Amino acid sequence: MKRFRRHGQESQRERIKQELYGFNKTVEHGFPHQPSALGFSPGLQLLAIGTRSGAIKLYGGPGVEFMGLHDENAAVTQVHFLPHQVELVTLLDDNSLHMWTLRAHHGVSELLEIGRFTLTGPPGAPPSVTRVTAVLAHSSGDLLLLGTEGGHVFIVKVPGFRELEERNISLEKVTNSVPEEYGGRRSLEHVESLQENPVNPRQVLIGYGRGLMVIWDLDSQSAVKHIPATQQLESVWWTEDGGHVLSSHSDGSYCRWKVAGDDPQSEQEKSEVPYGHFPCKAISKIIQLPTEQGPPFLFLSGGMPRASYGDRHCISVIHSKTHVALDFTSRIIDFFVIRDGPDHTGEPSALVVLVEEELVVIDLQTEGWPVIQTPYLVPLHCSAITCSHHVSAIPLKLWERVLSAGTLQNTHYSKKPWPMTGGQNLAPDPPQRDLLLTGHEDGTVRFWDASGVCLYPMYKLSTAGVFLTDSDPNDNLNQGTEGEWPPFRKVGCFDPYSDDPRLGIQKIHLCKYSGYLTVAGTAGQILVLELNDEAAEQTVEATVADLLQGQEGFRWKGHTRLEVREEPVTFPPGFQPFALVQCQPPAVVTALTLHSEWKLVTFGTSHGFGLYDYQQKNNVLVRCTLNPSDQLAMEGPLSRVKSIKKSLRQSFRRIRRSRVSLRKHHVNNAAKLQQANARLEAELAEMELAPVQRKIEPRSPDDSFTGLVRTLYFADTFLSDSSHNTPSLWAGTNGGSVFAYQLRLPPVERRGEDPVTAHPAKEIQLMHRAPVVGILVLDGHGSPLPEPLEVAHDLARSPDMQGSHSLLVISEEQFKVFTLPKVSSKMKLKLTAIDGSRVRRVGVAWFGSTRTDDYGESGLTVLTNQGDLHVVSLPGVKLQVQYPCIRREDVSGIASCVFTKHGQGFYLISPSEFERFSLSARCVVEPRSLVEVSSETPSTTQPRALPDGASVEPVLQEIQKSLEVDQTVLCRDSFVCVCYRTFLENGTSALAGGNVLSN
C-alpha cells in the first residue's frame, strides 16, 4: 500500500514538474555574428541576412523574425528572394544552392529548407565550369540564372531545381557572338553580374569579369547587343527605362552606356572617376534610381583614392548638387534601396547598408539624410560587453522616466518610422516590463527593453565624464570638415576602441523601486547614481576604501586608480552620479550589491570587501580577506596572464627534463614517466583550462585568490538570537569563507546624522574550501527574503519572522543549508559528486504553473561549467530538472549568463548576440509571425497545399517512381506541397534526376 502511495506521489510530482518547467532556446537578440550576405524582398518587405556560419535570418516589421541554419558548415555568399513568392534561394561557398520557404503552420509562419541543388558539369570538366559566381532570380518567379566562374550561364527551373539544359548559355555561344575586333576573342573570365531588362524580361545582361557585357535574348537564345568595356568589371545596373546600362570598374570609374536602339554595339555616353586623378579603389556596386522630379539618385560603394583613403568603408550618395560619402565603421557587405509606393517603384525612401558589425538605415527623404534608429539588429557590441544585469517587472513610472531620458539622446535620428514592415507580429503583448542592462568596456551602461522579442535600446549612461581621460567630450565625429573632399560623413555607432580600459563596467545593480543605480568598474571604482529628469552640474567627490588595511608584504603591480575630475561636470537628464568609492588597490570589482531602503552599497574585490553609506557618503566597514599566499591577487589582470603562461612553460620544461634524464640514464621506467605526466595534468587541471570530473576534495588554503570576494548579500534575519531580527551583511569568498556582519541602523529621523555601524557576527569556513558563489536567507516558510522596498510597494508579502530562518550557502560544488542563528548544518546537495560539475551562475526564480495562475514554486536556476542548466527546489534543495544548454568549451558564453526572476536567461553566443532561453513552462518569449503573399500576386506563383480530399500517397508514389528510389525519404508536408506543385505544372519529368531533395 505504501509503495502504491509513493508511486502516486512520484507521478503527481512529475506532472507538477511538467507544468512548471520546460527548456526552450527562444530567440537571438542583437546583431548576427560575421554576416556575409544580404537580400531583400520589396513585395514581402522582408530583409534576409546570411552569415559565415551558415545561418539565415529574416526580419520584417518589429517582432517579425525567422531563423534557419544550413546543415553544411559553409558561409552564405548570396541570398535572393523569388519575386512575388515566399521562397528564397541561398548560395553557399561550397557551391550548393538551397531553397527556403515560409510555411504557415498553426497560424504562424515557419522558415523551412525545402530543397537543395548543386550544378554538375560534363564528365572531366574542371570545377570552375559550374562554380556559381552570379545569381539572377528572374521576375517570372520560376527561373534562376546561374553565372559561373567558367563563363557559362545555367538556367534552372524552380522550385524543383531542374536544369533546362537546352536553354543554357554556354561561353562558346557568347564568344561566337562577339565581333572579331573585341580583343581577338580573348578570355572573358567569370560571370560577374546578371541583370534583367526592366522593360523586357526576356532579355538579360551578362557581365564578364574582363569587362565585356552582352545582352542575351532568352527566346531566340542569341546575343542582341554587346557592350565593349575594357576595364575589369565590378557591377552592372540597368536603368529603369531600359535605355541605359551603368557599369562600375576596378579602377574606381563608372561608365554609362546607351543600349536602346538596334545597333548591336552600345556606345559609351559617359565615363567618370568620382574621386579624382589619383589611383582609386574599385567601385564594387552601383545603383541609379529615378525621382519623380529632378535628377536621379546615384549610389556607389567604394571608389576612394587608394593612397589617402583606401582604408575607408564608404558608400557615396549623389543627388542633384548633394554629394556625401557615408563613412561606415566596418567593411561593407552589401546594400539596397527601399522605394515608396504600393508596387515599390516610387521615390527612393531609405538606403539600407549591411556592414560587418551593424545595420545602418539612412532616411533619403529628410533633409540631411539622417539615420533611422533600428528596432532590432542593434550592435550590442558597439563597445565590448563586459557584464549584464536583468531587472524584471519595472514600475511604469521608472520605465517612462528612463525612456524619456533616452529620447533626449536620440534627437539626431530621423523621425520616420522603420521602413521594413513585412509580416504580422502575432506574439502576445509582454505581461510585464523588463530591463536588460549591459556594461561595456568604454564605461557605458546601456538599458534595453527586454520585455519582448525585440531587444530595443532605451537609454545609454556614460560614466567616463566623472574621470579624466584622453577623450575630448566636445569631439563631434559625425560631421566632416566643410569643403573636405571626399565629403565624408561618419555613420554607425560601432566603436570598439576604449579611451581607457580602466573605465570598463564589471558589475551593475539597479533598484527598480527607488531609482538608485550602482555600477562598478575595472579600476576599483564604484559609482552610485540617481535618476534625475533635469540636467545638473555637480562635482563627484571620491571616498577611498583601503582594502589592504595596513597588511605588510603586499605590493600592487597592476594599473593605477582613475583620476577624478575636480571641476563640476554637467550631467544630462537620466542617471547622474552623486557618490564615488575608489578601492585601494584599484583591482577589478568582483561583487556588488545595493540596498536602497538602508541607503547602503557593498562591494568586493580580490583583496576584500567594503560597506559604504551613500546617504552620509562614508565607509561603514572595510575588511581585508587576503591571506599570505594571495600574492597573485596583487598583480593586475595582465600580470596574471603572464604568470599562467610562465607556469605552463615551467611545467613543460620539467616534463621535458624528466624525459631527457630518463633517456640519458637508459632507465626504462614507465612509472617515473607516468608520474611526470600526472604532475603536468594536475597542474593544468588546477588552472581549469578545461572542465574535469573529480571527487569533492579539500582545497589547500594556499591556493591563489582565496580572498577574492565572489558574492555579497543583505538580509534582515536572526544573527544573535532567535527572537531579535537585525539587518546583516554576508560575504562569500573564493576560499570557501563566509563572513556575516550585524548592522545597526539609526532611526529614520536620525538616519542623516547618526552613523551606521557593522559588527562581526559569524564566520563560516566550508570544509572543502570551494568558492562561495551565492548566499540566500530563507524565511520561516522556506521562501527567499523579498527585495528591498518590495514589501513597502505591496509587491511581495512580508517575510515570515515567526518560524526559524535558514541560511543557504551555494559553493561551486554543493548547496548547503544551515539553521539560523546557530549555523548548524541542516541539509545539502552535492552537485559535483553527481557529475563532476561546478556551479558557475546561480539565481532565484519563480516558476508559475501552466495549469493554474494560482500555483507556483520558488527555485534556484543554476548554470554549471559543463554548460548544463539545473533547477533546484527551495527550501528542500532537491534537483528538479537538468537540461544541456551551452557547449562546455564556450567559456565566455557560460561566464556571460544572466538569469531573470521568472525562469528565463540570456548568454552571449557571440560578441554581438544574446541567446535567450527559458526554463519556465509558462514564461516564454519567442517570435510568432505570419507572412503571407500579397493578394495581387498571381496564384500560379504561390506555393499551394494539396486540394481538399486529395490523397498524399499517389503523389508520393509518382514522385518515388520518377526519382527511381527504393524508399521515400521525403518530408510529408512542405516538401510534398512543393513537389506536388511542380508535378502539376510540369509533369513527372520536372522531378527526375533527384534535383528536388528534402531537408
PDB file of C-alpha atoms in Angstrom, residues 53 148 297 319 455 496 636 644 742 764:
ATOM      1  CA  SER A  53      28.452  30.032 -40.043  1.00  0.00           C
ATOM      2  CA  THR A 148      29.755  30.622 -63.243  1.00  0.00           C
ATOM      3  CA  PHE A 297      19.852  59.151 -57.067  1.00  0.00           C
ATOM      4  CA  HIS A 319      21.617  63.527 -55.872  1.00  0.00           C
ATOM      5  CA  LEU A 455      15.809  43.916 -27.677  1.00  0.00           C
ATOM      6  CA  PRO A 496      35.244  49.035 -30.264  1.00  0.00           C
ATOM      7  CA  GLY A 636      46.855  43.148 -12.400  1.00  0.00           C
ATOM      8  CA  ILE A 644      49.768  31.428 -16.284  1.00  0.00           C
ATOM      9  CA  GLN A 742      25.402  42.619  12.123  1.00  0.00           C
ATOM     10  CA  ILE A 764      31.830  30.012   8.370  1.00  0.00           C
TER      11      ILE A 764
END
